[in-house]
Short mmCIF file of C-alpha atoms and ligand atoms in Angstrom, two decimals:
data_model
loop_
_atom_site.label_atom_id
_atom_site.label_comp_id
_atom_site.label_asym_id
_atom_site.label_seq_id
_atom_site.Cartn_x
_atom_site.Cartn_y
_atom_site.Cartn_z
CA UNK A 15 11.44 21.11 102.52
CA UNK A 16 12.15 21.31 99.19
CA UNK A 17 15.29 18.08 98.98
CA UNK A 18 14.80 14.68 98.75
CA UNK A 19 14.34 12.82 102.50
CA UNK A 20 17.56 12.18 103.87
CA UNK A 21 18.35 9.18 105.76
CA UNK A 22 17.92 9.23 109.65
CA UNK A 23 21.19 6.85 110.36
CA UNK A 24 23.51 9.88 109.36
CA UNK A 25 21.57 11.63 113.04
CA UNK A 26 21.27 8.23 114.49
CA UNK A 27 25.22 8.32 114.44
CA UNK A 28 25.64 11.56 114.89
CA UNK A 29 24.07 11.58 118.27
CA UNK A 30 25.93 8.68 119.29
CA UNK A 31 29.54 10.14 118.35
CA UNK A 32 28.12 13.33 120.53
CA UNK A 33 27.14 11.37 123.77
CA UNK A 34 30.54 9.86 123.85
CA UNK A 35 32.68 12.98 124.66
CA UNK A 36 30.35 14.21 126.79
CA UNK A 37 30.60 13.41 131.21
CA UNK A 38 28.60 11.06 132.80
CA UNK A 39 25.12 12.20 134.17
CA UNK A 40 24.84 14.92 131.96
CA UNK A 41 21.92 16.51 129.89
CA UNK A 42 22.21 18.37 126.44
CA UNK A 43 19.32 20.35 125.42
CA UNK A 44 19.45 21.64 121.91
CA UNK A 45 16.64 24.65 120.73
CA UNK A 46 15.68 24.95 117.20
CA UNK A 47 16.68 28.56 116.40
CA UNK A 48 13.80 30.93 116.43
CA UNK A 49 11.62 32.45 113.83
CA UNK A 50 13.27 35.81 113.47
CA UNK A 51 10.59 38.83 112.52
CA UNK A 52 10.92 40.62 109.26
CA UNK A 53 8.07 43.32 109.51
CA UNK A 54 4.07 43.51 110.54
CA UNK A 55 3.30 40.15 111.05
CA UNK A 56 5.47 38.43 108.96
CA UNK A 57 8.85 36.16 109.32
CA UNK A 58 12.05 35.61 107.29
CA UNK A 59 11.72 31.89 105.77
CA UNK A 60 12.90 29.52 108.81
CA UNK A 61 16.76 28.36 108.81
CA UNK A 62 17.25 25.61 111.03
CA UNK A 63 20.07 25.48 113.82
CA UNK A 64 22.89 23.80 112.24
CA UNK A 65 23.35 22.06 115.16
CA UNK A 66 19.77 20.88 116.02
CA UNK A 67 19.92 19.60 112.18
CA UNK A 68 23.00 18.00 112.64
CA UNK A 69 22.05 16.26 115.61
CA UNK A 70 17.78 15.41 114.54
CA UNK A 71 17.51 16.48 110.54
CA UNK A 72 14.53 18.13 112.37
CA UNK A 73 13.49 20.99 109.86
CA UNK A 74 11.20 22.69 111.76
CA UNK A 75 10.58 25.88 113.93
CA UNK A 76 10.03 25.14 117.96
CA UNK A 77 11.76 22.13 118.27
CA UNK A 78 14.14 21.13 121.35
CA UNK A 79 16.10 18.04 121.60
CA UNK A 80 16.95 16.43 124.86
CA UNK A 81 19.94 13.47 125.48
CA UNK A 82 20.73 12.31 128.94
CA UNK A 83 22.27 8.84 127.94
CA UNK A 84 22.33 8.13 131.45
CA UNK A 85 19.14 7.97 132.78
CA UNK A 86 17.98 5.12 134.50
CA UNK A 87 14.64 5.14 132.18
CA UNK A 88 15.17 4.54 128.95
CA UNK A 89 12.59 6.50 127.43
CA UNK A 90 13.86 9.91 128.65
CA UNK A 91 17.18 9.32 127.24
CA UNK A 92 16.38 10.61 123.74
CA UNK A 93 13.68 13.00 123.30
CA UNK A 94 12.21 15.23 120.38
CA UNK A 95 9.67 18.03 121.48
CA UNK A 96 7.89 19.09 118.42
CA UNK A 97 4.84 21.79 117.58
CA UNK A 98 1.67 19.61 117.87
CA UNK A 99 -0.22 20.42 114.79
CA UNK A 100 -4.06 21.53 114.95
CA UNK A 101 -6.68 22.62 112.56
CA UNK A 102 -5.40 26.37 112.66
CA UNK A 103 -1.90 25.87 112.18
CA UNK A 104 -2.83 23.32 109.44
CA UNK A 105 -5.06 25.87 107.55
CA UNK A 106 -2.84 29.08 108.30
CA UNK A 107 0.80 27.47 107.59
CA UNK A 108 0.84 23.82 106.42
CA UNK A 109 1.37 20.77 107.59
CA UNK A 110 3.62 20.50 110.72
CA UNK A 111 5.47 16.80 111.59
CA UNK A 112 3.60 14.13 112.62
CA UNK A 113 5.03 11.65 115.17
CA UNK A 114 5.76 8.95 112.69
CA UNK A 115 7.47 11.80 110.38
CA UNK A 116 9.74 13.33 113.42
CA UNK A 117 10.74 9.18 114.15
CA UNK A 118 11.39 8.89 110.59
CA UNK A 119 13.52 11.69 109.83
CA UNK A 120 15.58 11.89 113.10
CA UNK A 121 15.55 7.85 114.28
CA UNK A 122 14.28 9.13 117.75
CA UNK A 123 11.64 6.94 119.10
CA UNK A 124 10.23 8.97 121.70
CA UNK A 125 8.56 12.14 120.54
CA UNK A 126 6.87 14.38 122.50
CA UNK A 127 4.83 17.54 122.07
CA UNK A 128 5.85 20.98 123.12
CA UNK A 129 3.08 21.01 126.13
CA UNK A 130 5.16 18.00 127.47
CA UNK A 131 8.31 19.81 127.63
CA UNK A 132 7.86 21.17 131.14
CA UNK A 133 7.20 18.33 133.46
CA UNK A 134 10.02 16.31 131.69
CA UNK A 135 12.59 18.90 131.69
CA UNK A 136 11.95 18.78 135.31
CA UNK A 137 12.42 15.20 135.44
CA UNK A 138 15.92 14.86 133.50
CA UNK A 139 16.98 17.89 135.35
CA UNK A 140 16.96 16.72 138.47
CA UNK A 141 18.66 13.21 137.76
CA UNK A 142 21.27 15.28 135.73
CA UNK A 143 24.73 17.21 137.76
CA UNK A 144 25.39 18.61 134.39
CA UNK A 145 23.59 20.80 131.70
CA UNK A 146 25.19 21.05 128.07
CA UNK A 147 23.72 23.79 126.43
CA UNK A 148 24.69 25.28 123.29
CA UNK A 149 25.73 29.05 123.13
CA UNK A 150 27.43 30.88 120.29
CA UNK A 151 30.63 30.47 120.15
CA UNK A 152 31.78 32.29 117.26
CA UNK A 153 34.72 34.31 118.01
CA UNK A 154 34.27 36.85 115.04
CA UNK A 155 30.83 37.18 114.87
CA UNK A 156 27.78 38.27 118.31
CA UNK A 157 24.65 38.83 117.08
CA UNK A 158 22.62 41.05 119.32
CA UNK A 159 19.67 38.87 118.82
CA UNK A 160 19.60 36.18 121.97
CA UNK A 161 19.02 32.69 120.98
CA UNK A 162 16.45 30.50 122.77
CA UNK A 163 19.47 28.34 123.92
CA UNK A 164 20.56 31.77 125.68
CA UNK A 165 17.21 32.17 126.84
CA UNK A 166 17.29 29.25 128.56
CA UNK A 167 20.32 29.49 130.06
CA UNK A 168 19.17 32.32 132.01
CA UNK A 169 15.89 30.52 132.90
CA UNK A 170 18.78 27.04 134.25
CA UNK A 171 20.85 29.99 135.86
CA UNK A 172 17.59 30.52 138.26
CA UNK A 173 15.97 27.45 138.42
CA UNK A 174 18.92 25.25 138.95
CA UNK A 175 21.48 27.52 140.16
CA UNK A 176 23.41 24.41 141.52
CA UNK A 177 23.87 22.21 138.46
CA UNK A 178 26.98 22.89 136.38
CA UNK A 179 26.48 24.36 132.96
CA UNK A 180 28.47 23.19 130.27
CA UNK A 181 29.95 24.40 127.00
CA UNK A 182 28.66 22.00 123.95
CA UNK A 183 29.90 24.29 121.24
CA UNK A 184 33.39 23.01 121.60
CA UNK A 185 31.64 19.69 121.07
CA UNK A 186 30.08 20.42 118.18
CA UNK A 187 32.67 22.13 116.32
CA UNK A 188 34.89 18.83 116.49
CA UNK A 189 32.38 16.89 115.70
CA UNK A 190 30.92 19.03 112.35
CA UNK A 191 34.21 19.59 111.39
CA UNK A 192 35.22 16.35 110.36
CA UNK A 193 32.36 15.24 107.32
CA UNK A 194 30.63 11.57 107.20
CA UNK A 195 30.59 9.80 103.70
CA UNK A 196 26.59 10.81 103.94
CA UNK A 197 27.08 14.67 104.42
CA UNK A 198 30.17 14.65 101.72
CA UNK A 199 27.08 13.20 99.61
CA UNK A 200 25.11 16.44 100.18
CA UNK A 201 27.68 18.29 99.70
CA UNK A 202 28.68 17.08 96.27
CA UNK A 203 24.55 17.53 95.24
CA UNK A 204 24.94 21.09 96.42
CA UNK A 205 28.12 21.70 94.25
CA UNK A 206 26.26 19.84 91.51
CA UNK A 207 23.40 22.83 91.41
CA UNK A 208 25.86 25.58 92.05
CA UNK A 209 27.56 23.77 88.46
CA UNK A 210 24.36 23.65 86.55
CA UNK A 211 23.49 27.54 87.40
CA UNK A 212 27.40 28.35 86.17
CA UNK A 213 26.28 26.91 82.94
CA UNK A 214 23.02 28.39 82.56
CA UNK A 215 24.69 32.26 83.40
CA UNK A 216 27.47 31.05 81.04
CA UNK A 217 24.71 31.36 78.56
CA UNK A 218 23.36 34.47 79.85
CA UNK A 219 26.39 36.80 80.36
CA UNK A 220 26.57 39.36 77.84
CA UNK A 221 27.71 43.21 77.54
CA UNK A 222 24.66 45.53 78.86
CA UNK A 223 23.15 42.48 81.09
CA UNK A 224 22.51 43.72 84.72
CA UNK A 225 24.30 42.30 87.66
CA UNK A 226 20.54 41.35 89.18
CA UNK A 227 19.98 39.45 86.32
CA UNK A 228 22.77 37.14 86.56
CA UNK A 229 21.46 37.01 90.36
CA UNK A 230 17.77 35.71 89.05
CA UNK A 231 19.56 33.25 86.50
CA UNK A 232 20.89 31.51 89.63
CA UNK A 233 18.35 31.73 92.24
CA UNK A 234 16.31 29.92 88.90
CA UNK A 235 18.45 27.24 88.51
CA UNK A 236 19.31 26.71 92.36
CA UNK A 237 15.09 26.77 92.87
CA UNK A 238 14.41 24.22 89.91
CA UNK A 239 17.17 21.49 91.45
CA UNK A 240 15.63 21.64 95.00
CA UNK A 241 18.41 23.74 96.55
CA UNK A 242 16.60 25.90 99.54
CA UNK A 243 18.02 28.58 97.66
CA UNK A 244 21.72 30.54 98.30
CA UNK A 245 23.77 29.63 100.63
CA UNK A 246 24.13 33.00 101.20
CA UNK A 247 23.95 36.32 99.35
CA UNK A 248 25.48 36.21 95.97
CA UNK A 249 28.38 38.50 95.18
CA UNK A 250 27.56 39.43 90.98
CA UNK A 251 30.39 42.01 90.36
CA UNK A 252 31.35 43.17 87.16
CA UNK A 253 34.53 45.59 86.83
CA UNK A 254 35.46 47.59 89.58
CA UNK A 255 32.91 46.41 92.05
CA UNK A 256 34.59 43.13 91.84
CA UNK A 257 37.34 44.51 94.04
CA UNK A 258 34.78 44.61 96.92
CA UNK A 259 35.06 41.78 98.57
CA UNK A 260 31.55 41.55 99.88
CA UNK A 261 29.46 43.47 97.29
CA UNK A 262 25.87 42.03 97.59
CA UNK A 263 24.12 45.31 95.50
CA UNK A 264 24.55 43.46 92.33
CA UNK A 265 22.84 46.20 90.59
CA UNK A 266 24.82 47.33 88.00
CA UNK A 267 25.03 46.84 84.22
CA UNK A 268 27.64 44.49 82.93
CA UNK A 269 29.79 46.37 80.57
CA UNK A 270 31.97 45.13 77.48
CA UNK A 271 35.48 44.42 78.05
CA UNK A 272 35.02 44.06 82.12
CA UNK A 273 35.26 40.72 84.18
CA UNK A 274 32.55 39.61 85.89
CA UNK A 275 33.31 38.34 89.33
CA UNK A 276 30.51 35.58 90.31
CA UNK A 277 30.85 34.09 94.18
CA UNK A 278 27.70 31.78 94.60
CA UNK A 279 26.47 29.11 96.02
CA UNK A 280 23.63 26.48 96.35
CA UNK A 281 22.56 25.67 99.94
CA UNK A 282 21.03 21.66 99.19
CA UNK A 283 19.63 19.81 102.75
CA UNK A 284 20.86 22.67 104.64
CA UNK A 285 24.57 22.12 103.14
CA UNK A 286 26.34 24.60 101.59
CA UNK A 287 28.62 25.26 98.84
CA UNK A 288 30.71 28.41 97.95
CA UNK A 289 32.08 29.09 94.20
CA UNK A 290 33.52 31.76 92.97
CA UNK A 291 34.34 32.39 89.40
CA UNK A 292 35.39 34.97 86.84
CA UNK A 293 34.60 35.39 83.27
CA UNK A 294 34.71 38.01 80.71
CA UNK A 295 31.81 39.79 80.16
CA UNK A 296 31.96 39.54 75.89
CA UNK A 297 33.27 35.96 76.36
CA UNK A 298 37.14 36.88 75.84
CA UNK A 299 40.18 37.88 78.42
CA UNK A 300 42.05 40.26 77.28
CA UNK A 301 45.90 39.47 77.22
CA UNK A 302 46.30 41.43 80.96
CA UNK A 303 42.73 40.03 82.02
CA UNK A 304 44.37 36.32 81.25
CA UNK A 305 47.82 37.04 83.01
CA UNK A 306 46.39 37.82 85.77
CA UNK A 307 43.71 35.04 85.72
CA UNK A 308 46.25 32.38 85.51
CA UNK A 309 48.69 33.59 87.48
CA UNK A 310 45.23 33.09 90.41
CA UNK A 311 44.73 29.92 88.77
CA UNK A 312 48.13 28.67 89.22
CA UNK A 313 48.26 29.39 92.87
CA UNK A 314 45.14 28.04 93.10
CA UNK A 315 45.79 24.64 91.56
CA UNK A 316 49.24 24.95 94.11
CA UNK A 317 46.69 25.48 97.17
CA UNK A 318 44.92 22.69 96.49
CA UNK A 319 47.33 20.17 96.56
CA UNK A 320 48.10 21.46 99.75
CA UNK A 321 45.07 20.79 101.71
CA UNK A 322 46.31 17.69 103.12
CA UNK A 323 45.86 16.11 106.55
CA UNK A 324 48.40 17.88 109.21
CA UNK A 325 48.38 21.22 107.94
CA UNK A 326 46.16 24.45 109.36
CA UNK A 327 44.27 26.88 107.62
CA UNK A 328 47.22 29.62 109.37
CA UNK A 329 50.32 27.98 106.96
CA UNK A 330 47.96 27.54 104.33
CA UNK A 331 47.83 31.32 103.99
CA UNK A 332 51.16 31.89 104.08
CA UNK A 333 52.10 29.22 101.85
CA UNK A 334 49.93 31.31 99.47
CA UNK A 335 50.96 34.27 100.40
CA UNK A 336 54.27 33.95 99.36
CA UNK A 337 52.75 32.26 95.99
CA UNK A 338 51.08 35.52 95.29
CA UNK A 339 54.02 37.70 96.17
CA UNK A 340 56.22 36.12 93.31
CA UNK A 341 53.39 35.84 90.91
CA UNK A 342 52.34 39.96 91.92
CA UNK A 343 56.26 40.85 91.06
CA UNK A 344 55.55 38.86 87.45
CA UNK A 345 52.80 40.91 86.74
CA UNK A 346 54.65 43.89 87.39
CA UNK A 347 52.82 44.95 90.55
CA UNK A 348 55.48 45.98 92.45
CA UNK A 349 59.34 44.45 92.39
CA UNK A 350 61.20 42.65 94.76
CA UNK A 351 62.94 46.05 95.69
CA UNK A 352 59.70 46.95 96.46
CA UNK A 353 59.54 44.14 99.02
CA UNK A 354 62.69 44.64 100.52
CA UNK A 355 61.95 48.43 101.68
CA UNK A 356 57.81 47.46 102.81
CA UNK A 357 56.46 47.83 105.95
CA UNK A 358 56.51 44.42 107.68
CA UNK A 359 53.34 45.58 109.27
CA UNK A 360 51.46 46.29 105.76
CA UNK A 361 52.99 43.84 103.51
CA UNK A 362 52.27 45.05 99.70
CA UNK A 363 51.14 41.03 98.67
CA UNK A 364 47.84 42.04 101.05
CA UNK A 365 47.38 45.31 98.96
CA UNK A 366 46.60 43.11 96.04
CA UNK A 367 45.24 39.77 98.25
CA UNK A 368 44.00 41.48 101.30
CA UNK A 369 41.53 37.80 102.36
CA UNK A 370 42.53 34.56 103.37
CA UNK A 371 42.16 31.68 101.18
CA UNK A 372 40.51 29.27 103.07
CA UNK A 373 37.17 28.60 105.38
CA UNK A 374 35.66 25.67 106.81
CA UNK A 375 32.47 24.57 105.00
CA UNK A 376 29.17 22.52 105.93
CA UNK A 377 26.39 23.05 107.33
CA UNK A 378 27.05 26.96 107.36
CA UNK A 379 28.89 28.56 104.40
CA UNK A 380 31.44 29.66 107.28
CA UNK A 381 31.11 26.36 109.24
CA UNK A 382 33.08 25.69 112.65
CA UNK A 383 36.49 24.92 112.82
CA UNK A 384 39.34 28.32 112.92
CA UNK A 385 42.88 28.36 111.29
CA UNK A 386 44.55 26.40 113.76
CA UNK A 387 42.52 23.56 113.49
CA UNK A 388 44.93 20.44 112.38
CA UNK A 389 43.35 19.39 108.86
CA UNK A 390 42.12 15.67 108.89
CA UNK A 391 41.12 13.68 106.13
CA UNK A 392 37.03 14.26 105.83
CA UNK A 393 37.48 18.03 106.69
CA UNK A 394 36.11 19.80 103.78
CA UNK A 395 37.38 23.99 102.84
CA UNK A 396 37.31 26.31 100.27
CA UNK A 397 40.19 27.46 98.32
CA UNK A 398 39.92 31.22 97.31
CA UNK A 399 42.84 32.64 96.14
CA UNK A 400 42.34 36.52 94.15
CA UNK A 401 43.68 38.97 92.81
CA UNK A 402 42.14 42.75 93.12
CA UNK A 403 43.62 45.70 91.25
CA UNK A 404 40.81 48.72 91.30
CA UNK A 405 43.21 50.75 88.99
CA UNK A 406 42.90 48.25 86.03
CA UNK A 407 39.12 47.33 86.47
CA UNK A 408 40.05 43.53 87.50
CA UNK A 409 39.14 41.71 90.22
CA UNK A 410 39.47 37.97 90.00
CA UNK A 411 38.90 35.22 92.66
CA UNK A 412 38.28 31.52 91.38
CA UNK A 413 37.05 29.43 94.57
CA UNK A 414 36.51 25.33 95.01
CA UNK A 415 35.22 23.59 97.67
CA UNK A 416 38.09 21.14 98.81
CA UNK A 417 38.17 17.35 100.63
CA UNK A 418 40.83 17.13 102.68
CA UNK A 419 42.64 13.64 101.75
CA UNK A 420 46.45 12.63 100.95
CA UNK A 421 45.23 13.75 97.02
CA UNK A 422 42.28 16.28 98.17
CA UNK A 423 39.41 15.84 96.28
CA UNK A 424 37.91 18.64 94.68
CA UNK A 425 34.29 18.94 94.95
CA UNK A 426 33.66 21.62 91.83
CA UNK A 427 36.19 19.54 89.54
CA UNK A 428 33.64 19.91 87.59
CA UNK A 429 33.01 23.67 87.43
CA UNK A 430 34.74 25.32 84.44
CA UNK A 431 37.63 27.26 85.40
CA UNK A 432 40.66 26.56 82.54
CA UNK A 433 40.53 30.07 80.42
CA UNK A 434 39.87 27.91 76.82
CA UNK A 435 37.61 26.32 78.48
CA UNK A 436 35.43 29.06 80.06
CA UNK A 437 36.29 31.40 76.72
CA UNK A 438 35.08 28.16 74.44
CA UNK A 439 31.72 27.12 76.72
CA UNK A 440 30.38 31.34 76.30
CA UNK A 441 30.96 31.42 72.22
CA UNK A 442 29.10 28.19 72.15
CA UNK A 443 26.40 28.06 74.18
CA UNK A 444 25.67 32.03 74.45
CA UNK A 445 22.15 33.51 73.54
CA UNK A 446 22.44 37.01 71.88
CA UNK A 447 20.12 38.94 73.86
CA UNK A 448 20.47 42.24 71.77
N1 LIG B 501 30.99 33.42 99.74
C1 LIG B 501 31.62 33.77 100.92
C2 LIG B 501 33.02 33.39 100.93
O1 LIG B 501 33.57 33.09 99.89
O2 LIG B 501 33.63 33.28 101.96
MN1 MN B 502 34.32 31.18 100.63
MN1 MN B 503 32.52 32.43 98.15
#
C-alpha cells in the first residue's frame, strides 16, 4: 500500500455499528474480491472490496472475514482468514500480512490462516440460523463476473440448505453512506492530491498539448502524494469531445481557442474523490466560453447550498433543472416559447444537461446510497452541474465533492474554479512548451 497506516478504531467501530442491525444468531461472512485476470499469467493490480475494507482495512487478496457476535466462544466471534505467507510467495510477490500486521490494521484479535477456514466455517455455521452474505446489489450495474461472495452462496445453498440467507448489502449501504470524522479525513487527503495535480496541469495546458499528456501530468502527481492512483478513468476532453460525457480516449491534441474539460480524481486509502473542471486551452474564455461558464458556476454555487440534511438526490435534480432551464433561455438556447410547445417527455433543459448532478461518494467513486436516500449530515456527494453544446465546441462541467451539513462543506473549496482566478493561475504559473 502506498498511504500512510490508517488507524484500526475507524474498523473497530465500524464492525460494531454493523453487528447491531443485524438478528440474533446470525453469521456475516465477507470475501475479499478476487484477483481478476488480465492476460497470460498476469492480473489487474488488486482493488479491495469496499466492503471487506470498510469492515477490516484488510488490503489484501484472499481474505474472508467472519462475525457471529453471538457465539457462546468468544474467540469465533471475530475472525480474519488471511494468505499464510511462505518462501515462494515471499520471493515471487512480496511480503503478505503477518498476524501482528492483520491485528494491527483491522483491531481483530483472532487471525487465522486460509487452511483454517474450513473446519471453523463449519463450526459457526452450525451454531448460526442465519447467514449474511454480501451480494451485489447495484441496481444499475451486473457484472457477468461472479464474486466469491456469490460463489459461496451457491456452495451455503447446498451445504446448508436449511439456514436462512440474508441480504447484508442493504446493511452496508446505510452504514457507508453516512461518513465518520476518520473517513471525511481521507477524503479531504484525497481531494488534497486531486488539488495539487489541478495545479501542476494548470501549468501544463497549452495549445498543441495532447489530451494523454494532461492524463500523465495527473497520474504523476496522484503517484508522488501516495494516491493508489485514479479513482477511476480520467475524462481529458478538449473541444467537442468534451460533450461526451464519458470520453476516456483522451487522445487528442488540445487546440487553441477550445476548452478543455478535465473530470479526475485521486483514489487515497481506497477513498475517492471526483473533480471536474474546465479551462481554456490558451489560458483565456472567450466572452461566449465565460457566459456559459458562469452561468454553470452559478447553478453550481446554488446546488451547493442545497445539499442539506432532508433533501434527496431526486429534488436536487430538479431544483437544478429548473436552474438550468432559465439560465439555457439567457444564453439564448432556446426561449421560453420554446418551453411552452416541448415535449414533456424530452424536455429541451436535458438536450443541453442530459446527467444528473449528484452521486454518492466514498469508498467507490459511485458509492451506495440512490436518489431517494434522505440526505443526513455526514453524507458526502458530488455536485456536477454542465453545460454541453456540440455546435459551439463547449462543453463545461465544474464538479465538487460536497459534506452534507446545515452550511455543506465543500471538500475542493480549495480547487480553483472562479474564471479570474483560473484565467490568472495559467498566465502565471504556465511553462511555454513551444
Ligand atoms: N467521474 C465520474 C463522475 O463524475 O460521475
Ligand atoms: Mn461525479
Ligand atoms: Mn467526475
Amino acid at each position: 500500500m502506498k498511504y500512510d497506516r490508517l488507524e484500526s478504531t475507524l474498523f473497530d467501530k465500524n464492525r460494531k455499528k454493523l453487528i447491531k442491525f443485524i438478528h440474533s444468531n446470525s453469521l456475516v461472512i465477507v470475501h475479499s474480491n478476487d484477483q481478476m485476470p488480465r492476460n497470460g499469467d498476469q492480473y489487474f493490480p488488486f482493488r479491495q472490496n469496499s466492503d471487506l475494507f470498510y469492515l477490516s482495512g484488510i488490503d489484501q487478496e484472499k481474505t474472508i472475514l467472519t462475525l457471529c457476535p453471538n457465539h457462546p466462544n468468544k474467540d469465533l466471534r471475530e475472525i480474519l482468514f488471511i494468505i499464510e505467507s511462505n518462501e515462494k510467495i515471499a520471493v515471487w510477490e512480496g511480503h503478505k500480512y503477518t498476524r501482528e500486521e492483520a491485528i494491527k490494521t483491522s483491531g481483530i484479535t483472532n487471525i487465522k490462516y486460509l487452511s483454517e477456514f474450513e473446519q471453523i466455517f463449519r463450526e459457526l455455521a452450525i451454531y448460526a440460523e442465519n447467514i449474511y452474505l454480501n451480494l451485489n446489489e447495484n441496481s444499475k450495474f451486473k457484472p457477468d463476473v461472479i464474486s466469491a461472495d456469490e460463489r459461496f452462496l451457491n456452495r451455503l445453498r447446498f451445504e446448508f440448505p436449511a439456514h436462512k440467507i440474508e441480504r447484508l448489502a442493504p446493511l452496508m449501504k446505510k452504514l457507508r453512506l453516512k461518513k465518520e470524522p476518520e473517513e471525511i479525513e481521507i477524503m479531504q487527503k484525497a481531494c488534497e492530491i486531486t488539488n495539487k495535480a489541478f495545479f501542476r496541469i494548470m501549468k501544463f495546458v497549452n495549445p498543441g498539448v495532447n489530451e494523454y499528456e494532461v492524463e500523465a501530468e495527473l497520474t504523476h502527481e496522484f503517484l508522488w502524494n501516495k494516491a493508489t492512483g485514479h479513482a477511476y478513468a480520467p475524462i481529458v476532453a478538449s473541444g467537442k469531445n468534451a460533450c461526451v460525457l464519458h470520453y476516456v480516449e483522451n487522445n487528442k491534441a488540445c487546440n487553441d481557442g477550445d476548452l478543455l474539460l478535465i473530470d479526475f480524481g485521486a483514489e487515497y486509502a481506497n477513498y475517492a474523490a471526483d473533480c471536474t473542471r474546465t479551462i481554456p486551452v490558451n489560458g483565456k474564455f472567450t466572452q461566449r466560453q465565460k457566459e456559459c461558464y458562469e452561468a454553470v458556476l452559478r447553478v453550481m454555487k446554488k446546488a451547493i447550498s442545497l445539499m442539506i440534511p432532508g433533501t434527496t438526490i431526486n429534488k436536487l435534480n430538479e431544483q437544478v433543472e429548473c436552474m438550468f432551464q432559465e439560465e439555457h433561455i439567457k444564453l439564448g438556447l432556446y426561449s421560453k416559447e420554446d418551453v411552452e410547445k416541448q415535449d414533456p417527455e424530452k424536455p429541451l433543459v436535458k438536450k443541453y444537461y442530459p446527467h444528473g448532478t449528484c452521486h454518492f461518494i466514498g469508498l467507490d467513486v459511485h458509492d451506495v446510497g440512490d436518489r431517494t436516500v434522505i440526505l443526513e449530515e455526514g453524507m458526502v456527494l458530488t455536485c456536477e452541474p454542465g453545460l454541453y453544446i456540440p455546435e459551439e465546441n463547449i462543453g463545461i462541467r465544474i464538479e465538487n465533492d460536497i459534506l452534507v451539513a446545515l452550511k455543506p462543506v465543500d471538500l475542493m473549496g480549495a480547487i480553483p474554479k472562479e474564471v479570474d482566478e483560473i484565467e490568472q493561475l495559467m498566465v502565471k504559473t504556465r511553462v511555454d512548451i513551444s
